[in-house]
Amino acid sequence: MEGPFPFRYFRASMPHILAPSLLSADFAELGKAVELIESSGAGWHHIDVMDGVFVPNISFGLPVIKSIRKHAKKPFDVHLMIVRPDQYINAFRDAGADHLTVHYEACSHLHRSIQAIRGAGMKAGVAINPHTRVDLLEDVLADIDIVCLMSVNPGFGGQTFIERTYSRIEALKVLRAKTGSKALIEIDGGVSQENAKRLSETGADVLVAGNSVFGAVDPGVAIQALL
Ligand code: DX5
Ligand code: ZN
């Protein structure tokens, strides 16, 4: 066995970015969780902001993001599960967001929101819930940097992965080619060692993982196993 990571031999080299979700970290030790991601092979910090309105849960907001930004160099991938996200675009940029993802279902003027995010100097992401048809993104796909395909209903970590996500990745790849989009396909919810390889092979560019990283006995080992 070489190195401290027992999963090393079972790891296929997968060409995706891993984005651990801080939602499942111990909030009393958030700085340490950020530092763990920084010192690992993970690419981005995934940061879930929930308002108790768009989703039935409240997580954390701007002051927390601003505070942990000091501990990080890797991109902050901020996923807004909030209504009226347009009101806060500059505030999230100022707090340290590098990517800002809004929900299709929360935006009446999605194209305007995307323009505002890019205009504020961030990468623009659009998340869609499991019930939202992938092809509804056709007319904005060329203008966005990330599509976040929710593979659970948003609001909580540790939920069961929805299997239909695989065919939704396939549909999104077709739409991406048709529209000339370069958007990354990000899968969010229920990602684990059991499905990461198949997701990556199907076409996921980014895998978000909360519970399977921070719920593990050793989160550093868990990150290695998902790379
Ligand atoms: C769910 C969030 C996810 C969540 C994923 O609403 O958007 O980012 O943290 O958690 P796991 O990986 O535990 O399903
Ligand atoms: Zn998320």
PDB file of C-alpha atoms and ligand atoms in Angstrom:
ATOM      1  CA  MET A   1       0.000   0.000   0.000  1.00  0.00           C
ATOM      2  CA  GLU A   2       1.600   3.277  -0.985  1.00  0.00           C
ATOM      3  CA  GLY A   3       0.783   6.536   0.746  1.00  0.00           C
ATOM      4  CA  PRO A   4      -1.834   7.182   3.402  1.00  0.00           C
ATOM      5  CA  PHE A   5      -4.817   6.575   1.107  1.00  0.00           C
ATOM      6  CA  PRO A   6      -6.203   3.040   1.108  1.00  0.00           C
ATOM      7  CA  PHE A   7      -8.477   3.784  -1.872  1.00  0.00           C
ATOM      8  CA  ARG A   8      -5.601   4.722  -4.098  1.00  0.00           C
ATOM      9  CA  TYR A   9      -5.470   1.412  -5.962  1.00  0.00           C
ATOM     10  CA  PHE A  10      -9.177   1.476  -6.719  1.00  0.00           C
ATOM     11  CA  ARG A  11      -9.159   4.945  -8.145  1.00  0.00           C
ATOM     12  CA  ALA A  12      -9.624   5.265 -11.902  1.00  0.00           C
ATOM     13  CA  SER A  13      -8.140   8.476 -13.129  1.00  0.00           C
ATOM     14  CA  MET A  14     -11.262  10.494 -13.871  1.00  0.00           C
ATOM     15  CA  PRO A  15     -11.134  13.814 -15.663  1.00  0.00           C
ATOM     16  CA  HIS A  16     -13.567  15.664 -13.439  1.00  0.00           C
ATOM     17  CA  ILE A  17     -13.256  18.457 -10.920  1.00  0.00           C
ATOM     18  CA  LEU A  18     -14.281  17.533  -7.389  1.00  0.00           C
ATOM     19  CA  ALA A  19     -16.106  20.224  -5.411  1.00  0.00           C
ATOM     20  CA  PRO A  20     -16.633  19.209  -1.769  1.00  0.00           C
ATOM     21  CA  SER A  21     -19.719  20.847  -0.296  1.00  0.00           C
ATOM     22  CA  LEU A  22     -19.115  22.660   2.974  1.00  0.00           C
ATOM     23  CA  LEU A  23     -22.777  22.144   3.889  1.00  0.00           C
ATOM     24  CA  SER A  24     -21.836  18.793   5.402  1.00  0.00           C
ATOM     25  CA  ALA A  25     -18.779  20.083   7.272  1.00  0.00           C
ATOM     26  CA  ASP A  26     -18.771  20.753  11.007  1.00  0.00           C
ATOM     27  CA  PHE A  27     -19.638  24.469  11.063  1.00  0.00           C
ATOM     28  CA  ALA A  28     -17.699  24.893  14.294  1.00  0.00           C
ATOM     29  CA  GLU A  29     -14.605  23.857  12.323  1.00  0.00           C
ATOM     30  CA  LEU A  30     -15.349  25.484   8.985  1.00  0.00           C
ATOM     31  CA  GLY A  31     -11.872  26.961   8.583  1.00  0.00           C
ATOM     32  CA  LYS A  32     -10.351  23.499   8.968  1.00  0.00           C
ATOM     33  CA  ALA A  33     -12.718  22.077   6.343  1.00  0.00           C
ATOM     34  CA  VAL A  34     -11.664  24.811   3.929  1.00  0.00           C
ATOM     35  CA  GLU A  35      -8.009  24.108   4.629  1.00  0.00           C
ATOM     36  CA  LEU A  36      -8.560  20.395   4.034  1.00  0.00           C
ATOM     37  CA  ILE A  37     -10.029  21.143   0.602  1.00  0.00           C
ATOM     38  CA  GLU A  38      -7.144  23.514  -0.123  1.00  0.00           C
ATOM     39  CA  SER A  39      -4.532  20.872   0.653  1.00  0.00           C
ATOM     40  CA  SER A  40      -6.340  18.093  -1.258  1.00  0.00           C
ATOM     41  CA  GLY A  41      -6.802  17.216  -4.914  1.00  0.00           C
ATOM     42  CA  ALA A  42     -10.275  18.787  -4.932  1.00  0.00           C
ATOM     43  CA  GLY A  43     -10.670  21.698  -7.329  1.00  0.00           C
ATOM     44  CA  TRP A  44     -13.396  23.941  -5.942  1.00  0.00           C
ATOM     45  CA  HIS A  45     -15.158  24.731  -2.685  1.00  0.00           C
ATOM     46  CA  HIS A  46     -18.918  24.217  -3.156  1.00  0.00           C
ATOM     47  CA  ILE A  47     -20.894  26.594  -0.967  1.00  0.00           C
ATOM     48  CA  ASP A  48     -24.655  26.123  -0.539  1.00  0.00           C
ATOM     49  CA  VAL A  49     -26.694  29.160   0.422  1.00  0.00           C
ATOM     50  CA  MET A  50     -30.307  28.383   1.452  1.00  0.00           C
ATOM     51  CA  ASP A  51     -32.946  30.901   2.446  1.00  0.00           C
ATOM     52  CA  GLY A  52     -35.758  28.814   3.935  1.00  0.00           C
ATOM     53  CA  VAL A  53     -38.062  30.041   1.137  1.00  0.00           C
ATOM     54  CA  PHE A  54     -36.841  28.562  -2.137  1.00  0.00           C
ATOM     55  CA  VAL A  55     -35.835  25.458  -0.190  1.00  0.00           C
ATOM     56  CA  PRO A  56     -37.110  24.227   3.181  1.00  0.00           C
ATOM     57  CA  ASN A  57     -33.819  24.781   4.985  1.00  0.00           C
ATOM     58  CA  ILE A  58     -31.539  27.641   6.015  1.00  0.00           C
ATOM     59  CA  SER A  59     -27.754  27.258   5.785  1.00  0.00           C
ATOM     60  CA  PHE A  60     -25.442  30.286   5.947  1.00  0.00           C
ATOM     61  CA  GLY A  61     -24.860  33.474   4.049  1.00  0.00           C
ATOM     62  CA  LEU A  62     -22.581  36.354   3.177  1.00  0.00           C
ATOM     63  CA  PRO A  63     -20.633  36.922   6.428  1.00  0.00           C
ATOM     64  CA  VAL A  64     -19.661  33.253   6.651  1.00  0.00           C
ATOM     65  CA  ILE A  65     -18.446  33.203   3.054  1.00  0.00           C
ATOM     66  CA  LYS A  66     -16.455  36.377   3.600  1.00  0.00           C
ATOM     67  CA  SER A  67     -14.864  34.937   6.702  1.00  0.00           C
ATOM     68  CA  ILE A  68     -13.743  31.628   5.158  1.00  0.00           C
ATOM     69  CA  ARG A  69     -12.506  33.319   1.979  1.00  0.00           C
ATOM     70  CA  LYS A  70      -9.387  34.313   3.895  1.00  0.00           C
ATOM     71  CA  HIS A  71      -8.456  30.632   4.270  1.00  0.00           C
ATOM     72  CA  ALA A  72      -8.820  29.736   0.588  1.00  0.00           C
ATOM     73  CA  LYS A  73      -7.194  30.206  -2.786  1.00  0.00           C
ATOM     74  CA  LYS A  74      -9.251  27.701  -4.795  1.00  0.00           C
ATOM     75  CA  PRO A  75     -12.463  28.936  -6.450  1.00  0.00           C
ATOM     76  CA  PHE A  76     -15.611  29.457  -4.394  1.00  0.00           C
ATOM     77  CA  ASP A  77     -18.468  27.805  -6.280  1.00  0.00           C
ATOM     78  CA  VAL A  78     -21.502  29.409  -4.682  1.00  0.00           C
ATOM     79  CA  HIS A  79     -24.880  27.734  -5.215  1.00  0.00           C
ATOM     80  CA  LEU A  80     -27.749  30.051  -4.381  1.00  0.00           C
ATOM     81  CA  MET A  81     -30.928  28.269  -3.343  1.00  0.00           C
ATOM     82  CA  ILE A  82     -32.721  31.534  -2.707  1.00  0.00           C
ATOM     83  CA  VAL A  83     -35.526  33.570  -4.197  1.00  0.00           C
ATOM     84  CA  ARG A  84     -34.679  36.902  -5.861  1.00  0.00           C
ATOM     85  CA  PRO A  85     -30.954  36.167  -6.225  1.00  0.00           C
ATOM     86  CA  ASP A  86     -30.493  39.262  -8.410  1.00  0.00           C
ATOM     87  CA  GLN A  87     -30.576  41.459  -5.320  1.00  0.00           C
ATOM     88  CA  TYR A  88     -27.407  39.883  -3.963  1.00  0.00           C
ATOM     89  CA  ILE A  89     -25.132  39.351  -6.978  1.00  0.00           C
ATOM     90  CA  ASN A  90     -22.619  42.082  -6.143  1.00  0.00           C
ATOM     91  CA  ALA A  91     -22.726  41.194  -2.449  1.00  0.00           C
ATOM     92  CA  PHE A  92     -21.722  37.587  -3.180  1.00  0.00           C
ATOM     93  CA  ARG A  93     -18.968  38.780  -5.505  1.00  0.00           C
ATOM     94  CA  ASP A  94     -17.682  41.063  -2.738  1.00  0.00           C
ATOM     95  CA  ALA A  95     -17.853  38.216  -0.207  1.00  0.00           C
ATOM     96  CA  GLY A  96     -15.572  36.136  -2.431  1.00  0.00           C
ATOM     97  CA  ALA A  97     -17.680  34.099  -4.847  1.00  0.00           C
ATOM     98  CA  ASP A  98     -15.893  33.139  -8.060  1.00  0.00           C
ATOM     99  CA  HIS A  99     -18.818  31.242  -9.569  1.00  0.00           C
ATOM    100  CA  LEU A 100     -22.400  32.168  -8.826  1.00  0.00           C
ATOM    101  CA  THR A 101     -25.131  29.658  -9.624  1.00  0.00           C
ATOM    102  CA  VAL A 102     -28.792  30.634  -9.569  1.00  0.00           C
ATOM    103  CA  HIS A 103     -31.799  28.364  -9.940  1.00  0.00           C
ATOM    104  CA  TYR A 104     -33.776  28.315 -13.174  1.00  0.00           C
ATOM    105  CA  GLU A 105     -36.892  27.922 -11.028  1.00  0.00           C
ATOM    106  CA  ALA A 106     -36.101  31.054  -8.971  1.00  0.00           C
ATOM    107  CA  CYS A 107     -35.433  33.480 -11.829  1.00  0.00           C
ATOM    108  CA  SER A 108     -38.183  35.212 -13.801  1.00  0.00           C
ATOM    109  CA  HIS A 109     -35.564  36.938 -15.921  1.00  0.00           C
ATOM    110  CA  LEU A 110     -32.870  34.303 -16.106  1.00  0.00           C
ATOM    111  CA  HIS A 111     -30.999  35.847 -19.017  1.00  0.00           C
ATOM    112  CA  ARG A 112     -30.751  39.125 -17.140  1.00  0.00           C
ATOM    113  CA  SER A 113     -29.455  37.325 -14.029  1.00  0.00           C
ATOM    114  CA  ILE A 114     -26.785  35.555 -16.086  1.00  0.00           C
ATOM    115  CA  GLN A 115     -25.676  38.822 -17.650  1.00  0.00           C
ATOM    116  CA  ALA A 116     -25.511  40.466 -14.231  1.00  0.00           C
ATOM    117  CA  ILE A 117     -23.377  37.659 -12.791  1.00  0.00           C
ATOM    118  CA  ARG A 118     -20.930  37.806 -15.685  1.00  0.00           C
ATOM    119  CA  GLY A 119     -21.012  41.592 -15.582  1.00  0.00           C
ATOM    120  CA  ALA A 120     -19.939  41.403 -11.942  1.00  0.00           C
ATOM    121  CA  GLY A 121     -16.883  39.405 -13.026  1.00  0.00           C
ATOM    122  CA  MET A 122     -17.969  35.906 -11.963  1.00  0.00           C
ATOM    123  CA  LYS A 123     -18.628  32.671 -13.829  1.00  0.00           C
ATOM    124  CA  ALA A 124     -22.356  32.199 -14.258  1.00  0.00           C
ATOM    125  CA  GLY A 125     -24.081  28.955 -13.334  1.00  0.00           C
ATOM    126  CA  VAL A 126     -27.678  27.810 -13.671  1.00  0.00           C
ATOM    127  CA  ALA A 127     -29.030  24.985 -11.512  1.00  0.00           C
ATOM    128  CA  ILE A 128     -32.092  22.962 -12.436  1.00  0.00           C
ATOM    129  CA  ASN A 129     -34.188  20.849 -10.112  1.00  0.00           C
ATOM    130  CA  PRO A 130     -34.759  17.170 -10.912  1.00  0.00           C
ATOM    131  CA  HIS A 131     -38.203  17.897 -12.392  1.00  0.00           C
ATOM    132  CA  THR A 132     -37.045  20.663 -14.731  1.00  0.00           C
ATOM    133  CA  ARG A 133     -36.503  19.607 -18.342  1.00  0.00           C
ATOM    134  CA  VAL A 134     -32.931  19.971 -19.511  1.00  0.00           C
ATOM    135  CA  ASP A 135     -34.010  21.413 -22.859  1.00  0.00           C
ATOM    136  CA  LEU A 136     -35.489  24.477 -21.153  1.00  0.00           C
ATOM    137  CA  LEU A 137     -31.883  25.697 -20.994  1.00  0.00           C
ATOM    138  CA  GLU A 138     -31.449  25.720 -24.773  1.00  0.00           C
ATOM    139  CA  ASP A 139     -31.718  29.482 -25.222  1.00  0.00           C
ATOM    140  CA  VAL A 140     -29.254  30.364 -22.455  1.00  0.00           C
ATOM    141  CA  LEU A 141     -26.798  27.499 -22.650  1.00  0.00           C
ATOM    142  CA  ALA A 142     -24.270  29.336 -24.815  1.00  0.00           C
ATOM    143  CA  ASP A 143     -24.237  32.191 -22.299  1.00  0.00           C
ATOM    144  CA  ILE A 144     -23.449  30.233 -19.146  1.00  0.00           C
ATOM    145  CA  ASP A 145     -20.329  28.662 -17.688  1.00  0.00           C
ATOM    146  CA  ILE A 146     -21.833  25.940 -15.493  1.00  0.00           C
ATOM    147  CA  VAL A 147     -25.020  23.889 -15.561  1.00  0.00           C
ATOM    148  CA  CYS A 148     -25.703  22.433 -12.126  1.00  0.00           C
ATOM    149  CA  LEU A 149     -27.895  19.375 -12.590  1.00  0.00           C
ATOM    150  CA  MET A 150     -29.515  18.673  -9.248  1.00  0.00           C
ATOM    151  CA  SER A 151     -29.392  14.956  -8.618  1.00  0.00           C
ATOM    152  CA  VAL A 152     -31.483  15.336  -5.438  1.00  0.00           C
ATOM    153  CA  ASN A 153     -34.199  17.827  -4.556  1.00  0.00           C
ATOM    154  CA  PRO A 154     -32.268  20.784  -3.165  1.00  0.00           C
ATOM    155  CA  GLY A 155     -32.320  21.696   0.485  1.00  0.00           C
ATOM    156  CA  PHE A 156     -30.416  19.023   2.360  1.00  0.00           C
ATOM    157  CA  GLY A 157     -27.202  17.066   2.268  1.00  0.00           C
ATOM    158  CA  GLY A 158     -27.085  13.309   2.543  1.00  0.00           C
ATOM    159  CA  GLN A 159     -30.036  12.465   0.260  1.00  0.00           C
ATOM    160  CA  THR A 160     -30.330   9.563  -2.171  1.00  0.00           C
ATOM    161  CA  PHE A 161     -29.022  10.082  -5.696  1.00  0.00           C
ATOM    162  CA  ILE A 162     -31.704  10.161  -8.409  1.00  0.00           C
ATOM    163  CA  GLU A 163     -30.763   7.621 -11.100  1.00  0.00           C
ATOM    164  CA  ARG A 164     -32.426   9.517 -13.932  1.00  0.00           C
ATOM    165  CA  THR A 165     -29.528  11.973 -13.705  1.00  0.00           C
ATOM    166  CA  TYR A 166     -27.478   9.809 -16.083  1.00  0.00           C
ATOM    167  CA  SER A 167     -29.920  10.279 -18.954  1.00  0.00           C
ATOM    168  CA  ARG A 168     -30.169  13.979 -18.118  1.00  0.00           C
ATOM    169  CA  ILE A 169     -26.388  14.291 -18.526  1.00  0.00           C
ATOM    170  CA  GLU A 170     -26.681  12.621 -21.925  1.00  0.00           C
ATOM    171  CA  ALA A 171     -29.455  15.028 -22.960  1.00  0.00           C
ATOM    172  CA  LEU A 172     -27.449  17.996 -21.765  1.00  0.00           C
ATOM    173  CA  LYS A 173     -24.386  16.906 -23.723  1.00  0.00           C
ATOM    174  CA  VAL A 174     -26.474  16.796 -26.913  1.00  0.00           C
ATOM    175  CA  LEU A 175     -27.902  20.246 -26.193  1.00  0.00           C
ATOM    176  CA  ARG A 176     -24.466  21.618 -25.393  1.00  0.00           C
ATOM    177  CA  ALA A 177     -23.096  20.429 -28.729  1.00  0.00           C
ATOM    178  CA  LYS A 178     -26.135  21.785 -30.580  1.00  0.00           C
ATOM    179  CA  THR A 179     -25.793  25.254 -29.033  1.00  0.00           C
ATOM    180  CA  GLY A 180     -21.995  25.481 -29.154  1.00  0.00           C
ATOM    181  CA  SER A 181     -21.966  25.959 -25.388  1.00  0.00           C
ATOM    182  CA  LYS A 182     -18.827  25.355 -23.352  1.00  0.00           C
ATOM    183  CA  ALA A 183     -20.703  25.080 -20.040  1.00  0.00           C
ATOM    184  CA  LEU A 184     -19.395  22.576 -17.528  1.00  0.00           C
ATOM    185  CA  ILE A 185     -21.863  19.945 -16.343  1.00  0.00           C
ATOM    186  CA  GLU A 186     -21.912  19.854 -12.543  1.00  0.00           C
ATOM    187  CA  ILE A 187     -23.733  17.122 -10.635  1.00  0.00           C
ATOM    188  CA  ASP A 188     -24.996  18.054  -7.189  1.00  0.00           C
ATOM    189  CA  GLY A 189     -26.525  15.655  -4.688  1.00  0.00           C
ATOM    190  CA  GLY A 190     -25.952  12.085  -3.593  1.00  0.00           C
ATOM    191  CA  VAL A 191     -22.532  11.752  -5.220  1.00  0.00           C
ATOM    192  CA  SER A 192     -20.521   8.937  -3.650  1.00  0.00           C
ATOM    193  CA  GLN A 193     -17.773   6.433  -4.354  1.00  0.00           C
ATOM    194  CA  GLU A 194     -20.472   4.163  -5.790  1.00  0.00           C
ATOM    195  CA  ASN A 195     -21.540   6.503  -8.601  1.00  0.00           C
ATOM    196  CA  ALA A 196     -18.651   8.946  -9.155  1.00  0.00           C
ATOM    197  CA  LYS A 197     -16.901   6.902 -11.826  1.00  0.00           C
ATOM    198  CA  ARG A 198     -20.061   6.310 -13.864  1.00  0.00           C
ATOM    199  CA  LEU A 199     -21.047   9.973 -13.574  1.00  0.00           C
ATOM    200  CA  SER A 200     -17.645  11.063 -14.791  1.00  0.00           C
ATOM    201  CA  GLU A 201     -17.718   8.590 -17.672  1.00  0.00           C
ATOM    202  CA  THR A 202     -21.214   9.706 -18.639  1.00  0.00           C
ATOM    203  CA  GLY A 203     -19.993  13.271 -18.981  1.00  0.00           C
ATOM    204  CA  ALA A 204     -20.039  15.069 -15.643  1.00  0.00           C
ATOM    205  CA  ASP A 205     -17.302  17.705 -15.563  1.00  0.00           C
ATOM    206  CA  VAL A 206     -17.753  18.601 -11.893  1.00  0.00           C
ATOM    207  CA  LEU A 207     -18.888  16.410  -9.009  1.00  0.00           C
ATOM    208  CA  VAL A 208     -20.178  18.046  -5.832  1.00  0.00           C
ATOM    209  CA  ALA A 209     -19.867  15.862  -2.744  1.00  0.00           C
ATOM    210  CA  GLY A 210     -20.991  16.755   0.751  1.00  0.00           C
ATOM    211  CA  ASN A 211     -21.943  13.827   2.916  1.00  0.00           C
ATOM    212  CA  SER A 212     -19.616  11.397   1.161  1.00  0.00           C
ATOM    213  CA  VAL A 213     -16.687  13.668   2.066  1.00  0.00           C
ATOM    214  CA  PHE A 214     -17.489  15.293   5.405  1.00  0.00           C
ATOM    215  CA  GLY A 215     -19.574  12.383   6.685  1.00  0.00           C
ATOM    216  CA  ALA A 216     -16.613  10.045   6.185  1.00  0.00           C
ATOM    217  CA  VAL A 217     -14.367   8.938   9.015  1.00  0.00           C
ATOM    218  CA  ASP A 218     -11.457  10.531   7.179  1.00  0.00           C
ATOM    219  CA  PRO A 219     -12.570  13.287   4.749  1.00  0.00           C
ATOM    220  CA  GLY A 220      -9.093  13.445   3.196  1.00  0.00           C
ATOM    221  CA  VAL A 221      -9.282   9.772   2.249  1.00  0.00           C
ATOM    222  CA  ALA A 222     -12.821  10.280   0.958  1.00  0.00           C
ATOM    223  CA  ILE A 223     -11.698  13.107  -1.330  1.00  0.00           C
ATOM    224  CA  GLN A 224      -8.982  10.892  -2.803  1.00  0.00           C
ATOM    225  CA  ALA A 225     -11.527   8.164  -3.458  1.00  0.00           C
ATOM    226  CA  LEU A 226     -13.733  10.564  -5.422  1.00  0.00           C
ATOM    227  CA  LEU A 227     -10.972  11.891  -7.673  1.00  0.00           C
TER     228      LEU A 227
HETATM  229  C1  DX5 B   1     -28.292  20.190  -1.762  1.00  0.00           C
HETATM  230  C2  DX5 B   1     -27.013  20.961  -1.997  1.00  0.00           C
HETATM  231  C3  DX5 B   1     -25.828  20.100  -2.172  1.00  0.00           C
HETATM  232  C4  DX5 B   1     -25.496  19.266  -0.983  1.00  0.00           C
HETATM  233  C5  DX5 B   1     -25.003  17.959  -1.495  1.00  0.00           C
HETATM  234  O1  DX5 B   1     -29.355  21.048  -1.761  1.00  0.00           O
HETATM  235  O2  DX5 B   1     -27.106  21.782  -3.138  1.00  0.00           O
HETATM  236  O3  DX5 B   1     -24.696  20.810  -2.616  1.00  0.00           O
HETATM  237  O4  DX5 B   1     -24.524  19.829  -0.145  1.00  0.00           O
HETATM  238  O5  DX5 B   1     -24.860  17.125  -0.425  1.00  0.00           O
HETATM  239  P1  DX5 B   1     -24.670  15.567  -0.598  1.00  0.00           P
HETATM  240  O6  DX5 B   1     -23.412  15.356  -1.392  1.00  0.00           O
HETATM  241  O7  DX5 B   1     -24.551  15.120   0.821  1.00  0.00           O
HETATM  242  O8  DX5 B   1     -25.883  15.022  -1.280  1.00  0.00           O
HETATM  243 ZN    ZN B   2     -25.159  22.647  -3.977  1.00  0.00          ZN
END
